Amino acid sequence: MAVEQVASGKGQAGGSLHAMGVICGLAAGVWLGAAEAPTKLVNAGFSPFAVSLCMVAGVFTARWTFPTLLKGTSYVFADLLAKKHLVVWAILAGALWAVANTLTVFAIRDVGLATAFPLWNTNSLIGLLWGRLLFQELRGAGPKNTIKVVVGAIAIVIAAIMLGFSTIHGTGAVAPHAIRGLIAAAGASLMWGTMYIPYRKAYLSGMNPLSFVTAFTIGELGTMFALTWTLDGGIHSSAFQLVQSKQLLFWLFLGGFVWVVGDLFQQFAAKYLGIGRGIPLSNTNQLWGLAWGALVFGELATADRSHRTLVLAGSILMIFGALAISTAVASSREHLSRNEALERECVRYGLEYREVLLAQSGDEFGSRTERRRWWDVLIVATATGIFLWLGLNAVVPPLAMNLHWVAALSVVLFVALAGGGWALWKQTRFS
């Protein structure tokens, strides 16, 4: 009976999973928006490859820590071994992310964060297109829900552009490498939008997001190291100088840590809402990134009335877009269409349909052990030790900051973490 209810999407389960996915998508936006500040270090004389590689090192450390802490390596590796075909997809997604992240650093250097950020956030529209073409998302959704999702996604992108332009003021001089920067931002959008294909394949096959990101990070770090070695001077890369700058390295690791928390929420949102709904919700990070820039670093202190009007209008439009998507609860017909895509994955890779269907709804592998091993403790202790060592050697960057707003926005971060974490634990035990 439970499986039939899950298959049709009827009853309380469908609505509660949608609500949980919305909470995860919005929490992702809060955390992803706070992870952008370390990219300012690109102006400190280090190459974009160096900055990206060190951030990915922080991401790698955090990505292994959270799955180990929440589920244990025994669970994670059992999940990976049960779906070996998805490991290569996870590594491919990590490689796409590494290329996209590097392109964003180039874009920030050449045209600035305010212009680049909204351009690469158009990845939600690319993800929406791939979701419809490859996984039949929104099929059977009905005109009302389709309009909500599509219009909501477009509204969020338009709002992101408005918020980006709101931070551009002053002389209006054109950056010397503006075209190159715009191409880099567009390339990042394409890479990230395409990266969601492996996400959806993994979750249609019942893989836990915590398992997926563990393999994902291998593609990230390996690709980023290869890019740095081949395109940034090999052994002479400024990445090796940055590694020795422990006072700066901590902030990049911290940025990677914050990004991983946001990305994990984004992964769960993609699993329970699909990429067409989950990714646009997480792209509300533009609003939170602006909040950190304007309130903490005073980026709008000298803005004129027209720019402040853009901030207000863009913020309202983004909230409208998120509200439209969050109220577009999938119908029974849409759930059946999703299950048809799930069945095709099961036939293609020889998976057990009932097991995958339950996993898709957060009720997976009750017999799988989550017992912690001694090496789990070692992994968490090592990661904690790395952060403590870097933190003790860190120096606060010489940037003017409003500490009251730092405290207020930090409270928002922890509220989002507690709310999203509680929702996931209560309903799925992080499955």
CSV table of C-alpha atoms in Angstrom, one decimal:
chain,number,residue,atom,x,y,z
A,1,MET,CA,0.0,0.0,0.0
A,2,ALA,CA,2.8,2.4,0.9
A,3,VAL,CA,4.5,1.8,-2.4
A,4,GLU,CA,1.3,2.4,-4.3
A,5,GLN,CA,0.8,5.7,-2.5
A,6,VAL,CA,4.3,6.8,-3.3
A,7,ALA,CA,3.9,5.8,-6.9
A,8,SER,CA,0.8,7.9,-7.4
A,9,GLY,CA,1.9,10.8,-5.2
A,10,LYS,CA,-1.4,10.8,-3.4
A,11,GLY,CA,-2.0,11.5,0.3
A,12,GLN,CA,0.1,13.2,2.9
A,13,ALA,CA,3.5,11.7,1.7
A,14,GLY,CA,3.5,13.6,-1.6
A,15,GLY,CA,2.7,17.0,0.0
A,16,SER,CA,5.2,16.6,2.9
A,17,LEU,CA,8.0,15.6,0.6
A,18,HIS,CA,7.3,18.6,-1.5
A,19,ALA,CA,7.4,20.9,1.6
A,20,MET,CA,10.7,19.3,2.7
A,21,GLY,CA,12.2,19.8,-0.8
A,22,VAL,CA,11.1,23.5,-0.7
A,23,ILE,CA,12.7,23.9,2.7
A,24,CYS,CA,15.9,22.3,1.4
A,25,GLY,CA,15.9,24.5,-1.7
A,26,LEU,CA,15.5,27.7,0.3
A,27,ALA,CA,18.1,26.6,2.9
A,28,ALA,CA,20.5,25.9,0.0
A,29,GLY,CA,20.0,29.5,-1.2
A,30,VAL,CA,20.9,30.9,2.2
A,31,TRP,CA,24.2,28.9,2.5
A,32,LEU,CA,25.3,29.2,-1.2
A,33,GLY,CA,24.8,32.9,-1.0
A,34,ALA,CA,27.2,33.2,1.9
A,35,ALA,CA,29.9,31.2,0.2
A,36,GLU,CA,30.8,33.8,-2.4
A,37,ALA,CA,32.9,36.2,-0.3
A,38,PRO,CA,36.2,34.2,-0.5
A,39,THR,CA,36.3,34.8,-4.3
A,40,LYS,CA,37.3,38.3,-3.5
A,41,LEU,CA,40.8,36.9,-2.9
A,42,VAL,CA,41.2,36.6,-6.7
A,43,ASN,CA,42.3,40.2,-6.5
A,44,ALA,CA,45.1,39.4,-4.1
A,45,GLY,CA,47.5,38.5,-7.0
A,46,PHE,CA,46.7,34.8,-7.1
A,47,SER,CA,45.5,33.1,-10.3
A,48,PRO,CA,41.8,32.0,-10.7
A,49,PHE,CA,43.2,28.4,-10.9
A,50,ALA,CA,44.9,28.8,-7.5
A,51,VAL,CA,41.9,30.2,-5.8
A,52,SER,CA,39.6,27.6,-7.3
A,53,LEU,CA,41.9,24.7,-6.4
A,54,CYS,CA,42.2,25.8,-2.8
A,55,MET,CA,38.4,26.2,-2.5
A,56,VAL,CA,37.9,22.8,-3.9
A,57,ALA,CA,40.4,21.4,-1.4
A,58,GLY,CA,38.2,22.8,1.3
A,59,VAL,CA,35.1,21.4,-0.5
A,60,PHE,CA,36.8,17.9,-0.6
A,61,THR,CA,37.5,18.0,3.1
A,62,ALA,CA,34.0,19.0,4.0
A,63,ARG,CA,32.4,16.6,1.5
A,64,TRP,CA,34.0,13.6,3.1
A,65,THR,CA,33.2,14.8,6.6
A,66,PHE,CA,29.4,15.3,6.3
A,67,PRO,CA,28.5,11.9,4.8
A,68,THR,CA,30.8,10.2,7.3
A,69,LEU,CA,29.3,12.1,10.2
A,70,LEU,CA,25.6,11.6,9.2
A,71,LYS,CA,25.6,8.1,7.8
A,72,GLY,CA,29.1,6.5,8.1
A,73,THR,CA,31.4,5.2,5.4
A,74,SER,CA,29.9,1.7,5.6
A,75,TYR,CA,26.5,3.0,4.5
A,76,VAL,CA,28.0,5.3,1.8
A,77,PHE,CA,30.2,2.6,0.2
A,78,ALA,CA,27.4,0.0,0.3
A,79,ASP,CA,25.2,2.5,-1.5
A,80,LEU,CA,27.9,3.2,-4.1
A,81,LEU,CA,28.6,-0.5,-4.7
A,82,ALA,CA,24.9,-1.2,-5.2
A,83,LYS,CA,24.9,1.3,-8.0
A,84,LYS,CA,28.3,1.2,-9.5
A,85,HIS,CA,27.1,2.6,-12.8
A,86,LEU,CA,26.4,5.9,-11.1
A,87,VAL,CA,30.0,6.4,-9.8
A,88,VAL,CA,31.2,7.6,-13.2
A,89,TRP,CA,28.2,10.0,-13.5
A,90,ALA,CA,29.1,11.4,-10.1
A,91,ILE,CA,32.7,11.9,-11.1
A,92,LEU,CA,31.6,13.5,-14.4
A,93,ALA,CA,29.4,15.9,-12.4
A,94,GLY,CA,32.3,16.8,-10.2
A,95,ALA,CA,34.5,17.5,-13.3
A,96,LEU,CA,31.8,19.8,-14.7
A,97,TRP,CA,31.5,21.6,-11.4
A,98,ALA,CA,35.3,22.2,-11.2
A,99,VAL,CA,35.4,23.7,-14.7
A,100,ALA,CA,32.4,25.9,-14.0
A,101,ASN,CA,33.8,27.1,-10.7
A,102,THR,CA,37.1,28.0,-12.4
A,103,LEU,CA,35.2,29.9,-15.1
A,104,THR,CA,33.3,31.9,-12.4
A,105,VAL,CA,36.6,33.0,-10.9
A,106,PHE,CA,37.7,34.3,-14.3
A,107,ALA,CA,34.4,36.0,-14.7
A,108,ILE,CA,34.6,37.7,-11.4
A,109,ARG,CA,38.1,38.9,-12.2
A,110,ASP,CA,37.1,40.3,-15.6
A,111,VAL,CA,33.6,41.8,-15.0
A,112,GLY,CA,33.1,41.6,-11.3
A,113,LEU,CA,30.9,39.6,-9.1
A,114,ALA,CA,27.8,41.8,-9.5
A,115,THR,CA,27.7,41.2,-13.3
A,116,ALA,CA,28.9,37.6,-13.4
A,117,PHE,CA,26.8,36.1,-10.6
A,118,PRO,CA,23.4,36.7,-12.3
A,119,LEU,CA,24.7,35.5,-15.6
A,120,TRP,CA,25.8,32.1,-14.3
A,121,ASN,CA,22.6,31.8,-12.3
A,122,THR,CA,20.8,31.2,-15.6
A,123,ASN,CA,21.9,27.6,-15.1
A,124,SER,CA,18.5,27.0,-13.5
A,125,LEU,CA,16.8,27.5,-17.0
A,126,ILE,CA,19.3,25.1,-18.6
A,127,GLY,CA,18.6,22.6,-15.8
A,128,LEU,CA,14.9,23.1,-16.4
A,129,LEU,CA,15.3,22.4,-20.1
A,130,TRP,CA,17.4,19.2,-19.5
A,131,GLY,CA,14.9,18.0,-16.9
A,132,ARG,CA,12.1,18.3,-19.4
A,133,LEU,CA,13.9,16.8,-22.4
A,134,LEU,CA,15.7,13.9,-20.6
A,135,PHE,CA,13.6,13.0,-17.6
A,136,GLN,CA,10.1,14.1,-18.6
A,137,GLU,CA,9.9,16.6,-15.7
A,138,LEU,CA,6.6,18.6,-15.7
A,139,ARG,CA,5.0,16.0,-17.9
A,140,GLY,CA,1.4,15.7,-16.7
A,141,ALA,CA,1.8,18.7,-14.4
A,142,GLY,CA,-1.1,20.6,-15.9
A,143,PRO,CA,-1.0,24.1,-17.2
A,144,LYS,CA,-1.2,25.8,-13.8
A,145,ASN,CA,1.8,24.1,-12.3
A,146,THR,CA,3.8,24.3,-15.5
A,147,ILE,CA,3.2,28.1,-15.6
A,148,LYS,CA,4.2,28.4,-11.9
A,149,VAL,CA,7.5,26.5,-12.4
A,150,VAL,CA,8.5,28.1,-15.7
A,151,VAL,CA,7.4,31.7,-14.8
A,152,GLY,CA,8.9,31.3,-11.3
A,153,ALA,CA,12.3,30.2,-12.7
A,154,ILE,CA,12.3,33.0,-15.3
A,155,ALA,CA,11.3,35.5,-12.5
A,156,ILE,CA,14.2,34.4,-10.4
A,157,VAL,CA,16.7,34.8,-13.2
A,158,ILE,CA,15.4,38.3,-14.1
A,159,ALA,CA,15.5,39.2,-10.4
A,160,ALA,CA,19.1,38.0,-10.2
A,161,ILE,CA,20.0,40.2,-13.2
A,162,MET,CA,18.3,43.2,-11.5
A,163,LEU,CA,20.1,42.6,-8.2
A,164,GLY,CA,23.4,42.2,-10.1
A,165,PHE,CA,23.0,45.5,-11.9
A,166,SER,CA,21.9,47.2,-8.7
A,167,THR,CA,25.5,46.9,-7.4
A,168,ILE,CA,27.0,48.5,-10.5
A,169,HIS,CA,27.3,52.3,-9.9
A,170,GLY,CA,29.9,55.0,-10.3
A,171,THR,CA,31.6,55.9,-13.6
A,172,GLY,CA,30.2,52.9,-15.6
A,173,ALA,CA,33.6,52.2,-17.1
A,174,VAL,CA,33.8,49.0,-19.1
A,175,ALA,CA,36.2,46.4,-17.9
A,176,PRO,CA,39.2,45.8,-20.3
A,177,HIS,CA,38.3,42.1,-20.6
A,178,ALA,CA,34.6,42.4,-20.4
A,179,ILE,CA,33.8,40.1,-23.3
A,180,ARG,CA,36.1,37.4,-22.0
A,181,GLY,CA,34.4,37.7,-18.6
A,182,LEU,CA,30.9,37.5,-20.0
A,183,ILE,CA,31.9,34.4,-22.0
A,184,ALA,CA,33.3,32.8,-18.9
A,185,ALA,CA,30.1,33.5,-16.9
A,186,ALA,CA,28.0,32.0,-19.8
A,187,GLY,CA,30.3,28.9,-19.9
A,188,ALA,CA,29.9,28.4,-16.2
A,189,SER,CA,26.1,28.6,-16.6
A,190,LEU,CA,26.2,25.9,-19.3
A,191,MET,CA,28.5,23.7,-17.2
A,192,TRP,CA,26.4,23.9,-14.1
A,193,GLY,CA,23.1,23.5,-15.9
A,194,THR,CA,24.4,20.4,-17.6
A,195,MET,CA,25.9,19.1,-14.3
A,196,TYR,CA,22.3,18.5,-13.0
A,197,ILE,CA,21.8,15.7,-15.5
A,198,PRO,CA,24.0,13.3,-13.4
A,199,TYR,CA,22.2,14.6,-10.3
A,200,ARG,CA,18.8,13.5,-11.6
A,201,LYS,CA,20.1,10.2,-12.9
A,202,ALA,CA,21.5,9.4,-9.5
A,203,TYR,CA,18.3,10.2,-7.6
A,204,LEU,CA,16.0,8.4,-10.1
A,205,SER,CA,18.2,5.3,-9.3
A,206,GLY,CA,17.7,5.8,-5.6
A,207,MET,CA,21.2,6.9,-4.6
A,208,ASN,CA,21.5,8.9,-1.4
A,209,PRO,CA,22.8,12.4,-2.0
A,210,LEU,CA,25.4,11.9,0.7
A,211,SER,CA,26.8,8.9,-1.3
A,212,PHE,CA,26.6,10.8,-4.6
A,213,VAL,CA,28.7,13.8,-3.3
A,214,THR,CA,31.4,11.5,-1.9
A,215,ALA,CA,32.1,10.2,-5.5
A,216,PHE,CA,31.4,13.7,-6.9
A,217,THR,CA,34.3,15.2,-5.0
A,218,ILE,CA,36.8,12.9,-6.6
A,219,GLY,CA,35.9,14.4,-10.0
A,220,GLU,CA,36.1,17.9,-8.5
A,221,LEU,CA,39.5,17.6,-7.0
A,222,GLY,CA,41.1,15.6,-9.8
A,223,THR,CA,39.8,17.9,-12.5
A,224,MET,CA,40.8,21.0,-10.6
A,225,PHE,CA,44.3,19.7,-10.0
A,226,ALA,CA,44.7,18.8,-13.7
A,227,LEU,CA,43.5,22.2,-14.8
A,228,THR,CA,45.9,24.0,-12.5
A,229,TRP,CA,48.9,21.8,-13.4
A,230,THR,CA,48.3,22.0,-17.2
A,231,LEU,CA,47.1,25.6,-17.6
A,232,ASP,CA,48.6,27.5,-14.6
A,233,GLY,CA,52.3,26.8,-14.9
A,234,GLY,CA,52.6,23.4,-13.3
A,235,ILE,CA,54.9,23.4,-10.4
A,236,HIS,CA,55.3,27.2,-10.8
A,237,SER,CA,51.5,27.8,-10.3
A,238,SER,CA,50.6,30.4,-7.7
A,239,ALA,CA,48.5,27.7,-6.1
A,240,PHE,CA,51.6,26.4,-4.3
A,241,GLN,CA,52.3,29.9,-3.0
A,242,LEU,CA,48.7,30.2,-1.8
A,243,VAL,CA,49.0,26.8,0.0
A,244,GLN,CA,51.8,28.3,2.1
A,245,SER,CA,49.7,31.4,3.0
A,246,LYS,CA,47.8,29.8,5.8
A,247,GLN,CA,46.3,33.1,6.9
A,248,LEU,CA,44.5,33.2,3.5
A,249,LEU,CA,43.9,29.5,3.0
A,250,PHE,CA,41.6,29.3,6.0
A,251,TRP,CA,39.0,31.6,4.4
A,252,LEU,CA,39.0,29.6,1.1
A,253,PHE,CA,38.5,26.4,3.1
A,254,LEU,CA,35.8,28.1,5.1
A,255,GLY,CA,34.1,29.2,1.8
A,256,GLY,CA,34.3,25.6,0.6
A,257,PHE,CA,32.8,24.4,3.8
A,258,VAL,CA,29.9,26.8,3.6
A,259,TRP,CA,29.4,25.9,-0.1
A,260,VAL,CA,29.2,22.2,0.7
A,261,VAL,CA,26.4,22.7,3.3
A,262,GLY,CA,24.4,24.7,0.7
A,263,ASP,CA,25.1,22.1,-2.0
A,264,LEU,CA,24.0,19.2,0.2
A,265,PHE,CA,20.6,21.0,0.7
A,266,GLN,CA,20.5,21.6,-3.1
A,267,GLN,CA,21.1,17.9,-3.7
A,268,PHE,CA,18.2,16.9,-1.5
A,269,ALA,CA,16.0,19.6,-3.1
A,270,ALA,CA,16.9,18.2,-6.5
A,271,LYS,CA,16.0,14.7,-5.3
A,272,TYR,CA,12.6,15.5,-3.9
A,273,LEU,CA,11.5,18.3,-6.2
A,274,GLY,CA,13.4,17.5,-9.4
A,275,ILE,CA,15.9,19.8,-11.0
A,276,GLY,CA,13.2,22.0,-12.6
A,277,ARG,CA,11.9,23.1,-9.2
A,278,GLY,CA,14.8,22.5,-6.8
A,279,ILE,CA,17.6,24.4,-8.7
A,280,PRO,CA,15.7,27.7,-9.2
A,281,LEU,CA,14.8,27.7,-5.5
A,282,SER,CA,18.5,27.2,-4.6
A,283,ASN,CA,19.4,30.1,-7.0
A,284,THR,CA,17.8,32.5,-4.5
A,285,ASN,CA,21.4,32.6,-3.3
A,286,GLN,CA,21.7,35.7,-5.3
A,287,LEU,CA,19.5,37.5,-2.8
A,288,TRP,CA,21.5,36.3,0.1
A,289,GLY,CA,24.8,37.1,-1.7
A,290,LEU,CA,23.6,40.6,-2.1
A,291,ALA,CA,22.6,40.8,1.5
A,292,TRP,CA,26.2,39.9,2.6
A,293,GLY,CA,27.7,42.3,0.1
A,294,ALA,CA,25.4,45.2,0.9
A,295,LEU,CA,24.9,44.8,4.6
A,296,VAL,CA,28.3,43.4,5.7
A,297,PHE,CA,30.7,45.0,3.2
A,298,GLY,CA,28.7,48.1,2.3
A,299,GLU,CA,28.7,47.6,-1.4
A,300,LEU,CA,25.6,49.7,-1.8
A,301,ALA,CA,26.7,52.5,0.5
A,302,THR,CA,27.2,55.0,-2.4
A,303,ALA,CA,24.4,53.7,-4.6
A,304,ASP,CA,21.9,56.2,-5.9
A,305,ARG,CA,18.1,55.9,-5.8
A,306,SER,CA,17.8,54.0,-9.1
A,307,HIS,CA,20.1,51.3,-7.9
A,308,ARG,CA,18.3,51.0,-4.6
A,309,THR,CA,15.0,50.7,-6.5
A,310,LEU,CA,16.5,47.8,-8.5
A,311,VAL,CA,17.4,46.1,-5.2
A,312,LEU,CA,13.8,46.4,-3.9
A,313,ALA,CA,12.2,45.4,-7.2
A,314,GLY,CA,14.6,42.5,-7.8
A,315,SER,CA,14.1,41.2,-4.2
A,316,ILE,CA,10.3,41.3,-4.5
A,317,LEU,CA,10.5,39.6,-7.9
A,318,MET,CA,12.8,36.9,-6.6
A,319,ILE,CA,10.5,36.2,-3.6
A,320,PHE,CA,7.6,36.0,-6.1
A,321,GLY,CA,9.4,33.5,-8.2
A,322,ALA,CA,10.3,31.3,-5.2
A,323,LEU,CA,6.7,31.5,-4.0
A,324,ALA,CA,5.4,30.4,-7.4
A,325,ILE,CA,7.7,27.4,-7.5
A,326,SER,CA,7.2,26.4,-3.9
A,327,THR,CA,3.4,26.2,-4.4
A,328,ALA,CA,3.6,24.1,-7.6
A,329,VAL,CA,3.0,20.7,-5.9
A,330,ALA,CA,3.4,17.8,-8.3
A,331,SER,CA,0.1,16.2,-9.3
A,332,SER,CA,-0.6,12.4,-9.4
A,333,ARG,CA,-0.1,12.4,-13.1
A,334,GLU,CA,3.3,14.1,-12.8
A,335,HIS,CA,4.4,11.5,-10.1
A,336,LEU,CA,3.4,8.7,-12.5
A,337,SER,CA,5.4,10.3,-15.2
A,338,ARG,CA,8.4,10.5,-12.9
A,339,ASN,CA,7.9,6.8,-12.0
A,340,GLU,CA,8.0,5.9,-15.6
A,341,ALA,CA,11.4,7.5,-15.9
A,342,LEU,CA,12.5,5.7,-12.8
A,343,GLU,CA,11.3,2.4,-14.2
A,344,ARG,CA,13.4,3.0,-17.4
A,345,GLU,CA,16.5,3.5,-15.2
A,346,CYS,CA,15.7,0.3,-13.4
A,347,VAL,CA,15.3,-1.7,-16.6
A,348,ARG,CA,18.5,-0.1,-18.1
A,349,TYR,CA,20.7,-0.9,-15.1
A,350,GLY,CA,19.0,-3.9,-13.6
A,351,LEU,CA,17.8,-2.3,-10.4
A,352,GLU,CA,15.0,-3.4,-8.1
A,353,TYR,CA,12.0,-1.1,-8.9
A,354,ARG,CA,10.3,-1.3,-5.5
A,355,GLU,CA,13.5,-0.6,-3.6
A,356,VAL,CA,14.4,2.4,-5.9
A,357,LEU,CA,10.9,3.8,-5.6
A,358,LEU,CA,11.0,3.7,-1.8
A,359,ALA,CA,14.5,5.3,-1.9
A,360,GLN,CA,13.2,8.0,-4.1
A,361,SER,CA,10.7,8.9,-1.3
A,362,GLY,CA,13.3,8.8,1.5
A,363,ASP,CA,12.4,5.4,2.8
A,364,GLU,CA,15.5,3.4,1.9
A,365,PHE,CA,17.5,0.3,2.8
A,366,GLY,CA,16.2,-0.2,6.4
A,367,SER,CA,18.6,-3.1,6.8
A,368,ARG,CA,21.7,-1.2,5.8
A,369,THR,CA,24.1,-0.6,8.6
A,370,GLU,CA,25.0,2.9,9.7
A,371,ARG,CA,27.4,1.7,12.4
A,372,ARG,CA,30.4,3.9,12.7
A,373,ARG,CA,33.9,2.4,12.3
A,374,TRP,CA,37.1,3.6,13.8
A,375,TRP,CA,38.2,5.2,10.5
A,376,ASP,CA,35.0,7.3,10.5
A,377,VAL,CA,36.1,8.9,13.7
A,378,LEU,CA,39.6,9.4,12.2
A,379,ILE,CA,38.1,11.1,9.0
A,380,VAL,CA,36.0,13.5,11.1
A,381,ALA,CA,38.9,14.2,13.5
A,382,THR,CA,41.3,14.8,10.7
A,383,ALA,CA,39.0,17.3,8.9
A,384,THR,CA,38.3,19.1,12.2
A,385,GLY,CA,42.0,19.3,12.9
A,386,ILE,CA,42.7,20.8,9.5
A,387,PHE,CA,40.2,23.5,10.0
A,388,LEU,CA,41.4,24.2,13.5
A,389,TRP,CA,45.0,24.4,12.4
A,390,LEU,CA,44.2,26.7,9.5
A,391,GLY,CA,41.9,28.8,11.8
A,392,LEU,CA,44.6,29.3,14.4
A,393,ASN,CA,46.9,30.7,11.7
A,394,ALA,CA,44.3,32.8,9.9
A,395,VAL,CA,44.4,36.5,9.7
A,396,VAL,CA,41.2,38.5,9.3
A,397,PRO,CA,41.4,40.2,5.8
A,398,PRO,CA,41.7,44.0,5.9
A,399,LEU,CA,38.2,44.6,4.7
A,400,ALA,CA,35.7,47.0,6.3
A,401,MET,CA,32.9,44.8,7.7
A,402,ASN,CA,29.7,45.5,9.7
A,403,LEU,CA,30.1,43.0,12.5
A,404,HIS,CA,26.5,43.4,13.6
A,405,TRP,CA,25.2,42.3,10.3
A,406,VAL,CA,27.8,39.5,10.3
A,407,ALA,CA,26.2,38.2,13.5
A,408,ALA,CA,22.6,38.7,12.2
A,409,LEU,CA,23.3,36.9,8.9
A,410,SER,CA,25.1,34.1,10.7
A,411,VAL,CA,22.0,33.6,12.8
A,412,VAL,CA,20.0,33.2,9.6
A,413,LEU,CA,22.6,30.6,8.4
A,414,PHE,CA,22.2,28.5,11.5
A,415,VAL,CA,18.4,28.8,11.5
A,416,ALA,CA,18.3,27.6,7.9
A,417,LEU,CA,20.7,24.7,8.9
A,418,ALA,CA,18.6,23.7,11.8
A,419,GLY,CA,15.3,23.9,9.9
A,420,GLY,CA,16.5,22.0,6.8
A,421,GLY,CA,18.4,19.5,8.9
A,422,TRP,CA,15.5,18.8,11.2
A,423,ALA,CA,13.1,18.4,8.2
A,424,LEU,CA,15.5,15.9,6.6
A,425,TRP,CA,16.1,14.0,9.8
A,426,LYS,CA,12.5,13.8,10.9
A,427,GLN,CA,11.2,12.5,7.6
A,428,THR,CA,14.0,10.6,5.8
A,429,ARG,CA,16.9,10.3,8.3
A,430,PHE,CA,19.1,12.0,5.6
A,431,SER,CA,18.1,9.5,2.9
